[in-house]
mmCIF file of C-alpha atoms and ligand atoms in Angstrom:
data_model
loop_
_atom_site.group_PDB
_atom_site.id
_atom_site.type_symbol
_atom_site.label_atom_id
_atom_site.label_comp_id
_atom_site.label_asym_id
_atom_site.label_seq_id
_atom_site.Cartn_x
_atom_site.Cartn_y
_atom_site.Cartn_z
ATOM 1 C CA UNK A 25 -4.162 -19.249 7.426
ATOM 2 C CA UNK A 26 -3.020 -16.846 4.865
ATOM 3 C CA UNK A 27 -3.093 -13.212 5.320
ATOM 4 C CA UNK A 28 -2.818 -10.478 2.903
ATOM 5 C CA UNK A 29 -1.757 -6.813 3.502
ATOM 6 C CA UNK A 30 -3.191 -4.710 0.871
ATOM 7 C CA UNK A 31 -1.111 -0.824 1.471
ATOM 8 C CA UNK A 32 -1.772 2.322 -0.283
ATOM 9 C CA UNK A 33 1.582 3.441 -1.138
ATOM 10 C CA UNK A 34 0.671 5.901 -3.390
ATOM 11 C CA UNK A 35 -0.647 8.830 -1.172
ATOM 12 C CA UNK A 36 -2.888 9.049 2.293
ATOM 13 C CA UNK A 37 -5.210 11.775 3.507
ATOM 14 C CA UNK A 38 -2.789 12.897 6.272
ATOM 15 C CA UNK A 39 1.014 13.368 6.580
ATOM 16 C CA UNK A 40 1.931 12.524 10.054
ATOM 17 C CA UNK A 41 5.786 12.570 10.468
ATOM 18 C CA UNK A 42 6.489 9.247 12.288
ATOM 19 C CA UNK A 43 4.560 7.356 9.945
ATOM 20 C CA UNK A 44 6.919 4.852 7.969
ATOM 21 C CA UNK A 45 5.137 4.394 4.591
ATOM 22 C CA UNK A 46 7.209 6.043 1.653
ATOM 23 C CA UNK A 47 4.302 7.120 0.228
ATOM 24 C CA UNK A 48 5.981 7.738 -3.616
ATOM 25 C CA UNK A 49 3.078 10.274 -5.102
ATOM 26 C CA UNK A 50 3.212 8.671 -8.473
ATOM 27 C CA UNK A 51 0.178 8.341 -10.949
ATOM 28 C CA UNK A 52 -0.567 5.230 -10.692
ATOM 29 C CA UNK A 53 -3.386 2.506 -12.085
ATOM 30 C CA UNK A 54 -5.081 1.270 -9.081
ATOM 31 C CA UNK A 55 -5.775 -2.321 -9.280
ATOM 32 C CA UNK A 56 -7.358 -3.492 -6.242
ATOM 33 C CA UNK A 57 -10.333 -5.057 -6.936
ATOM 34 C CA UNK A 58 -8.490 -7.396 -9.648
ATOM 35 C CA UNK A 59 -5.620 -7.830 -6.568
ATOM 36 C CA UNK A 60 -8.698 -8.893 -4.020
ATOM 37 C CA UNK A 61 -10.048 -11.227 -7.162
ATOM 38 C CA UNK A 62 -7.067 -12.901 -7.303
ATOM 39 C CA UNK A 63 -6.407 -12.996 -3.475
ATOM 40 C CA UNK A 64 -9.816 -14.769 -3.824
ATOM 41 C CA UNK A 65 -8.211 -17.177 -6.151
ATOM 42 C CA UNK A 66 -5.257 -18.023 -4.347
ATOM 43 C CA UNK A 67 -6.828 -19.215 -1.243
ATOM 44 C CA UNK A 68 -5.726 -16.360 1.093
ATOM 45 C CA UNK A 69 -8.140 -15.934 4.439
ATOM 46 C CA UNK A 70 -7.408 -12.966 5.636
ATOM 47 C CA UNK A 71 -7.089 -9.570 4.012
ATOM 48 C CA UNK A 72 -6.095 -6.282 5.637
ATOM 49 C CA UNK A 73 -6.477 -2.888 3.976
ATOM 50 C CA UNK A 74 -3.670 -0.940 5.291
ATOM 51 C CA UNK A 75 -2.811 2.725 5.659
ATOM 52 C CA UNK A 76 -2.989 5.136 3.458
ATOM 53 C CA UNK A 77 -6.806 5.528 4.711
ATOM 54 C CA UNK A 78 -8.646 3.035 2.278
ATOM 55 C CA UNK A 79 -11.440 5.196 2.911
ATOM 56 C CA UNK A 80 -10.180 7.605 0.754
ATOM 57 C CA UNK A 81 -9.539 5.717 -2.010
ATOM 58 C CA UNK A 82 -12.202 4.906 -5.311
ATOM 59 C CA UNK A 83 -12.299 1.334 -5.708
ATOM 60 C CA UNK A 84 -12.029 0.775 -1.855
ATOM 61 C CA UNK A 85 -15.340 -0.287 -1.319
ATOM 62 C CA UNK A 86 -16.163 -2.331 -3.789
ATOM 63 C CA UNK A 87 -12.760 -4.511 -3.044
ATOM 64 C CA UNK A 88 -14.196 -4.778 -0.024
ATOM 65 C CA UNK A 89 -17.541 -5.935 -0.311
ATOM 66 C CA UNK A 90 -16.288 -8.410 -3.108
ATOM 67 C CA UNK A 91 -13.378 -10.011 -0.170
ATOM 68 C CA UNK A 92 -16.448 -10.575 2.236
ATOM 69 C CA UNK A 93 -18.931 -11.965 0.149
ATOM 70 C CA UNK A 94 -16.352 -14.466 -0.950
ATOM 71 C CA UNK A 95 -15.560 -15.285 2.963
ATOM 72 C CA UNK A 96 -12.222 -13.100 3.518
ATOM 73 C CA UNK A 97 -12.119 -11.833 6.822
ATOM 74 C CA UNK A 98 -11.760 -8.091 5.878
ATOM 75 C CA UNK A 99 -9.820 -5.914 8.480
ATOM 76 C CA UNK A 100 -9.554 -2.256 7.260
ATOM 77 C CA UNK A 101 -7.642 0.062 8.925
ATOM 78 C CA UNK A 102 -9.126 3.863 8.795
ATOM 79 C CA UNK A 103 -7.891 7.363 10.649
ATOM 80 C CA UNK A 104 -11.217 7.880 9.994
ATOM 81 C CA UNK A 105 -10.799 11.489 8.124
ATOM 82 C CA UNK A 106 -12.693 9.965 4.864
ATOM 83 C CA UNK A 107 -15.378 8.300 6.213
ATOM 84 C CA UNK A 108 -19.130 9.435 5.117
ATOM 85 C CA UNK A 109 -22.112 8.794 6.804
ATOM 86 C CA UNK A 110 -23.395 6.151 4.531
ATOM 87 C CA UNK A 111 -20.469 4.084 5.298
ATOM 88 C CA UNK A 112 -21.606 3.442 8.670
ATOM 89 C CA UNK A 113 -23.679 0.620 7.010
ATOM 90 C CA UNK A 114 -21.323 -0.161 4.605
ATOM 91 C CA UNK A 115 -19.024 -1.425 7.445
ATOM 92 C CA UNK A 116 -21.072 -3.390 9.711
ATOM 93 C CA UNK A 117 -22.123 -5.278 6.383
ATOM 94 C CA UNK A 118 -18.997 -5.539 4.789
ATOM 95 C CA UNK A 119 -16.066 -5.188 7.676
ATOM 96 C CA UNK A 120 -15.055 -7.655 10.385
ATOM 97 C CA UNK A 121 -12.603 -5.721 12.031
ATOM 98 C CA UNK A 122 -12.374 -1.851 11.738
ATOM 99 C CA UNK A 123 -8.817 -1.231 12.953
ATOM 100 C CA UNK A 124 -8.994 3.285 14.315
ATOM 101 C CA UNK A 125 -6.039 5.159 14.841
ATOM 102 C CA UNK A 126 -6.491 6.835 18.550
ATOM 103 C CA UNK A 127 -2.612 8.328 19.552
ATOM 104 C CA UNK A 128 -3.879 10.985 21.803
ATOM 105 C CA UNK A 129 -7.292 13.004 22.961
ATOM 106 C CA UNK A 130 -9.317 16.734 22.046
ATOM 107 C CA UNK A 131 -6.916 19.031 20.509
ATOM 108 C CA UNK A 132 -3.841 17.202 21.361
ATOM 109 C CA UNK A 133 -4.662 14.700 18.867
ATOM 110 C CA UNK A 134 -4.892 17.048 16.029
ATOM 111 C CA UNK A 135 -1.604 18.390 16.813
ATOM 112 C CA UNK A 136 0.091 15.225 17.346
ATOM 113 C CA UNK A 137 -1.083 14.273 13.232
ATOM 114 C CA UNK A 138 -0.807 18.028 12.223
ATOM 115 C CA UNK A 139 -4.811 17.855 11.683
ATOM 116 C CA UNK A 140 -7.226 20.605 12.531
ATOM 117 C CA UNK A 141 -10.298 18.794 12.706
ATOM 118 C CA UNK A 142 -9.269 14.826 12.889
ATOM 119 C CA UNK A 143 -10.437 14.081 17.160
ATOM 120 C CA UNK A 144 -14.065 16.140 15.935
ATOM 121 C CA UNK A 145 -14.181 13.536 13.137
ATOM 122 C CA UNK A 146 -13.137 10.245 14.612
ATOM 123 C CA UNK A 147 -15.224 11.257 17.990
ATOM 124 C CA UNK A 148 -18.487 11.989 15.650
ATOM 125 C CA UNK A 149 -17.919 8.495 13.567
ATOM 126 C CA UNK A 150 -17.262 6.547 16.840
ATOM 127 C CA UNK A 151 -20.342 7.336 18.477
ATOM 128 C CA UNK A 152 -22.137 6.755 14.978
ATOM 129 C CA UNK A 153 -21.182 3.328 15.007
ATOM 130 C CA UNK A 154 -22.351 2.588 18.279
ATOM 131 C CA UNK A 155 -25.693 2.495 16.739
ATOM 132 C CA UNK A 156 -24.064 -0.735 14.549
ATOM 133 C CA UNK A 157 -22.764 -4.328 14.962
ATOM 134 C CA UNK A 158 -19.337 -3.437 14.464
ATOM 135 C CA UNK A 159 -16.143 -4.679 15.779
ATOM 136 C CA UNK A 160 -13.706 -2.217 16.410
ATOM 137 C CA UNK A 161 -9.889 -2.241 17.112
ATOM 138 C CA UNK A 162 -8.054 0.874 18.465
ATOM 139 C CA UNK A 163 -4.189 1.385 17.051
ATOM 140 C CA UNK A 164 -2.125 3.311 19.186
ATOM 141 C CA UNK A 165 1.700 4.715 18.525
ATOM 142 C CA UNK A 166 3.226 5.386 20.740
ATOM 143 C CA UNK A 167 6.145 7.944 21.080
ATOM 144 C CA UNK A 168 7.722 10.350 23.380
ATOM 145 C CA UNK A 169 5.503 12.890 21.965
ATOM 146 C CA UNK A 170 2.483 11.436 23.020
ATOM 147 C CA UNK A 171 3.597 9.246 26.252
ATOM 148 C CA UNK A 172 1.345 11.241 28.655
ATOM 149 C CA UNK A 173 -1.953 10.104 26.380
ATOM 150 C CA UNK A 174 -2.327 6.264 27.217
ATOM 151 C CA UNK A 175 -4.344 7.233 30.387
ATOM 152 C CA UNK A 176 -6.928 9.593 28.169
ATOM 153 C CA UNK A 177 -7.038 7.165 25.552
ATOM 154 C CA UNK A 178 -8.046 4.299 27.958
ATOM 155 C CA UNK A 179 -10.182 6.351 29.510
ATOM 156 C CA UNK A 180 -12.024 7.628 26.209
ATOM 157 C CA UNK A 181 -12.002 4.141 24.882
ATOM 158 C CA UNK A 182 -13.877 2.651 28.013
ATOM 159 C CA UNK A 183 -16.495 4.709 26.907
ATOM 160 C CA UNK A 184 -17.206 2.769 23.127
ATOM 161 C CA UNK A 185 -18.796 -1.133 23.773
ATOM 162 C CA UNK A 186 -17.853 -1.488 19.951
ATOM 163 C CA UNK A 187 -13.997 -1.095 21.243
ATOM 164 C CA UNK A 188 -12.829 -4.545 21.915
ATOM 165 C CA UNK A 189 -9.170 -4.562 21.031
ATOM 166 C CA UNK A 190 -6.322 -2.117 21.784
ATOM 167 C CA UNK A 191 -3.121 -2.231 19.782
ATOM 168 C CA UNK A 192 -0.623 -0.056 21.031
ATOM 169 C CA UNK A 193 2.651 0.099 18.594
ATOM 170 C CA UNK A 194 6.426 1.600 20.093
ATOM 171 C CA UNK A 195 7.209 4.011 17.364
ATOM 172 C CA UNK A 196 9.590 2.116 14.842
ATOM 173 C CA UNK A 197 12.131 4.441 13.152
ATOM 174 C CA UNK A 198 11.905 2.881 9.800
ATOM 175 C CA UNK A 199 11.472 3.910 6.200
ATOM 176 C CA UNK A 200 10.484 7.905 6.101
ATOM 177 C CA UNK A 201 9.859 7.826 10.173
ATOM 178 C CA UNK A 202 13.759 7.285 10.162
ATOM 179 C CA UNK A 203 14.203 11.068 9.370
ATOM 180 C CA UNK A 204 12.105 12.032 12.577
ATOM 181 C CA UNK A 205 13.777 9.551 15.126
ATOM 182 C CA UNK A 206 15.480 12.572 17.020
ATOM 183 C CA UNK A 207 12.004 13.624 17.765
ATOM 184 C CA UNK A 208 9.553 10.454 17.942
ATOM 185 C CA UNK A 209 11.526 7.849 19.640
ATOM 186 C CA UNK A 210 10.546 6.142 23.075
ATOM 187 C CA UNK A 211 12.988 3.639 24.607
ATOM 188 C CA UNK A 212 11.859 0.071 25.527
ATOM 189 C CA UNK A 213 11.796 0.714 29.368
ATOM 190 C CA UNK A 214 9.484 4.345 28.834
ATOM 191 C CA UNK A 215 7.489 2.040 26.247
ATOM 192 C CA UNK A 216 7.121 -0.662 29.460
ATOM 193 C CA UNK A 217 7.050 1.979 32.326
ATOM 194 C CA UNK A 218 3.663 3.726 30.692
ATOM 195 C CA UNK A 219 2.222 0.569 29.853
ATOM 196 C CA UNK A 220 2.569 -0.497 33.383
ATOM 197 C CA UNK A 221 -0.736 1.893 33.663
ATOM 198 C CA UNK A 222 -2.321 -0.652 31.469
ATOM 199 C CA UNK A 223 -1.484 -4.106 33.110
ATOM 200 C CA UNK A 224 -3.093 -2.961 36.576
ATOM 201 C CA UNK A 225 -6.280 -1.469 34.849
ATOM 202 C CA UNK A 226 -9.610 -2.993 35.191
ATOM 203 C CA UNK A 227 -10.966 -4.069 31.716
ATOM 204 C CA UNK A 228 -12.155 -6.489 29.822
ATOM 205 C CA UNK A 229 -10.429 -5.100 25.972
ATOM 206 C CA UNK A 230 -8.049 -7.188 24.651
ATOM 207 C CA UNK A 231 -4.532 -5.407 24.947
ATOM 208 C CA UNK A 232 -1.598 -6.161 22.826
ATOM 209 C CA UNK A 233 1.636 -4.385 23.546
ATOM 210 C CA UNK A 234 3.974 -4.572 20.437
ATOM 211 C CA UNK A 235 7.360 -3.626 20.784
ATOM 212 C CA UNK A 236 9.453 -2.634 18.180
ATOM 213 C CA UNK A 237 12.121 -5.024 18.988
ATOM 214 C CA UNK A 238 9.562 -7.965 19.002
ATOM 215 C CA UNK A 239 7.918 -6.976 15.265
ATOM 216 C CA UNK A 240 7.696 -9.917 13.646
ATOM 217 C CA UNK A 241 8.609 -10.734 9.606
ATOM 218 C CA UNK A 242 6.788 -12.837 7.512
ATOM 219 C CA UNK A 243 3.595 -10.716 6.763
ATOM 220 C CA UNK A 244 2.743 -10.443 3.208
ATOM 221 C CA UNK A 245 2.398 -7.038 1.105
ATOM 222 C CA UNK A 246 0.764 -6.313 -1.545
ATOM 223 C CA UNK A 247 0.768 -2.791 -2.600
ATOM 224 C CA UNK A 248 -2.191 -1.283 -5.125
ATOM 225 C CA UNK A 249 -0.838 -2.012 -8.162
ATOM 226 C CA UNK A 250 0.095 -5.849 -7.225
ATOM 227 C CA UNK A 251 3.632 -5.391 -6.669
ATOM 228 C CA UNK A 252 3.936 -7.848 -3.531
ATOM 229 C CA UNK A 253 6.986 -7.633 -0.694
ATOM 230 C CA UNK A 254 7.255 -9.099 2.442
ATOM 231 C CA UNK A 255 9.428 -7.048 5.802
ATOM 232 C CA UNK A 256 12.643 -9.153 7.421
ATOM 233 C CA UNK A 257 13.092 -9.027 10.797
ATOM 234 C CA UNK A 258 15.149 -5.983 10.543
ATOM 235 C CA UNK A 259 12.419 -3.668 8.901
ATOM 236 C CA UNK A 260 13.506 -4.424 5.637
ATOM 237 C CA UNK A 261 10.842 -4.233 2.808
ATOM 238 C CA UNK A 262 12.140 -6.991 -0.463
ATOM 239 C CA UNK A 263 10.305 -7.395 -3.359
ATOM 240 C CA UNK A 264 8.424 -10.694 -3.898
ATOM 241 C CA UNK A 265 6.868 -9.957 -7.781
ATOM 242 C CA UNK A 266 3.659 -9.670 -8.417
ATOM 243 C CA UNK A 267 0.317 -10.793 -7.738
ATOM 244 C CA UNK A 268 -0.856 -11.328 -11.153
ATOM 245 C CA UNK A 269 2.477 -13.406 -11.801
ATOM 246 C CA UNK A 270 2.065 -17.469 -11.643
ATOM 247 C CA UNK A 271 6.153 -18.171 -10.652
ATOM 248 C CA UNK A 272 6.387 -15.164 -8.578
ATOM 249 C CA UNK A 273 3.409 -16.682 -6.992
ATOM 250 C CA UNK A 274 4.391 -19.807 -6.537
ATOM 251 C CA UNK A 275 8.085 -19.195 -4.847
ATOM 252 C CA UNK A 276 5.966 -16.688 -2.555
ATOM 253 C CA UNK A 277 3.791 -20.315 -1.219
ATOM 254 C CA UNK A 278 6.688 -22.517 -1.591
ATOM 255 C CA UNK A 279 8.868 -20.320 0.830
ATOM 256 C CA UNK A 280 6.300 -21.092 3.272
ATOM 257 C CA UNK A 281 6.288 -17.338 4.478
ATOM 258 C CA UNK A 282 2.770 -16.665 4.250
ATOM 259 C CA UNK A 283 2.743 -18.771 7.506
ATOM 260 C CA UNK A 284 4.301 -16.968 10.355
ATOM 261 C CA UNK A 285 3.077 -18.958 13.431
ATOM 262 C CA UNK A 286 3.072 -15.467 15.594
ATOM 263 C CA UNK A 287 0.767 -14.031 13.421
ATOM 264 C CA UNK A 288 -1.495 -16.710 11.533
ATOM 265 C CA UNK A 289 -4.106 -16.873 14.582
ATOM 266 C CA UNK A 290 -3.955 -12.970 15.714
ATOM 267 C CA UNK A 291 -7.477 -12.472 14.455
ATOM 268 C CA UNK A 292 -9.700 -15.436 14.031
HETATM 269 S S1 LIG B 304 0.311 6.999 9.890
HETATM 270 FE FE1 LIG B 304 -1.551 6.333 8.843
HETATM 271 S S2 LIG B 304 -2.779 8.193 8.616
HETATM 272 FE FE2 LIG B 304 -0.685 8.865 9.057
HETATM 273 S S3 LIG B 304 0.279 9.185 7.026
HETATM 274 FE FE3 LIG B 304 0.723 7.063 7.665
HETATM 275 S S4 LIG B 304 -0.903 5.828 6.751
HETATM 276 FE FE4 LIG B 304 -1.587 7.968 6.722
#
């Protein structure tokens, strides 16, 4: 099973602090429907269209639509902000998993990603796509800023029947979220303590708890130009070449580290 990460690197629709993409602001040629062609090509399975928002971004859609017609399993990953109301058909055509960032409810939300009208906007699309086949998956992060929230999110949550995964992330101080550590960070036993709320709650979504310390390596990047990198275990990003580049791609397969065994069956 081989999964891609596809990550907008060059800019996203919001600019919340503990978020760990570098995001570099450069003009840039975006390349992604020639990446998904060629992640066609190469045999992967999966591909996931990371944050920035993909939404937001031209050629989005159309990478999309081409990765499912060809039998990817798209999962796109959306804080919603740029999503219009013809997309709601768009996605239950085109997406398998539509991965929502929910870190907090009403106005507190909007604070806690420095947003004045993001909970109005993700609360509008979420009970549009009720009216769809649509599976959804709910990403929390969790911090000390927002450690009060996981009983309002579950709560709010409960209410979708298109919600049938909940990710909830401990912040991880890496990259550009290093500089806002002081402020964002939540110790393994408050991360465990407030999900304790969680293991005794009567549900049938499918929660995973991911700890920092427990992040795994061996997922494969790939950012909109084609430049790919994989994380270590340690956070660290390292350059693996290119997409478009036969040797690079070849010592990327013959490392064997498109198959990480805790990953390779999260979604299928
Ligand atoms: S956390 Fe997500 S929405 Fe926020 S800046 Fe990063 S990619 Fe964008």
């Amino acid at each position: 099973m081989k999964r891609l990460i596809l990550t907008y690197n060059q800019s996203c629709n919001l600019n919340c602090k503990f978020c760990y993409i570098d995001f570099h602001h450069k003009k840039i040629e975006d390349k992604t429907i020639s990446i998904v062609e060629q992640a066609i090509q190469l045999g992967f399975d999966i591909i996931t269209f990371g944050g920035g928002d993909s939404f937001s971004k031209r050629d989005f859609r159309e990478a999309c639509k081409i990765a499912h017609q060809n039998h990817l399993f798209t999962h796109v990953d959306t804080n919603t902000l740029s999503i219009n109301e013809s997309d709601f058909k768009f996605i239950e055509e085109n997406i398998d998993l539509l991965g929502v960032s929910i870190d907090a409810i009403g106005d507190y939300y909007n604070l806690f990603r420095d947003s004045h009208r993001l909970f109005q906007k993700l609360n509008h699309t979420l009970q549009q796509l009720e009216k769809y086949n649509i599976e959804i998956k709910v990403n929390t992060i969790l911090t000390a800023q927002n450690i009060n929230s996981i009983p309002d999110i579950f709560e709010y949550i409960s209410t979708f029947k298109n919600i049938k995964r909940w990710s909830i992330y401990q912040f991880s101080p890496l990259s550009s979220a290093k500089k806002f550590e002081d402020i964002y960070k939540i110790s393994d036993s408050d991360f465990e303590q407030t999900l304790k709320f969680v293991n005794t709650s009567n549900t049938d979504l499918i929660i995973e708890k991911n700890r920092y310390a427990n992040r795994v390596d061996g997922y494969i990047f790939c950012d909109e130009e084609g430049n790919l990198y994989t994380n270590n275990i340690n956070g660290k990003y390292l350059p693996l070449g290119s997409i478009f580049n036969e040797e690079d791609i070849k010592n990327v397969f013959s490392k064997n580290i498109l198959i990480n065994p805790k990953i390779k069956k999260r979604y299928t």
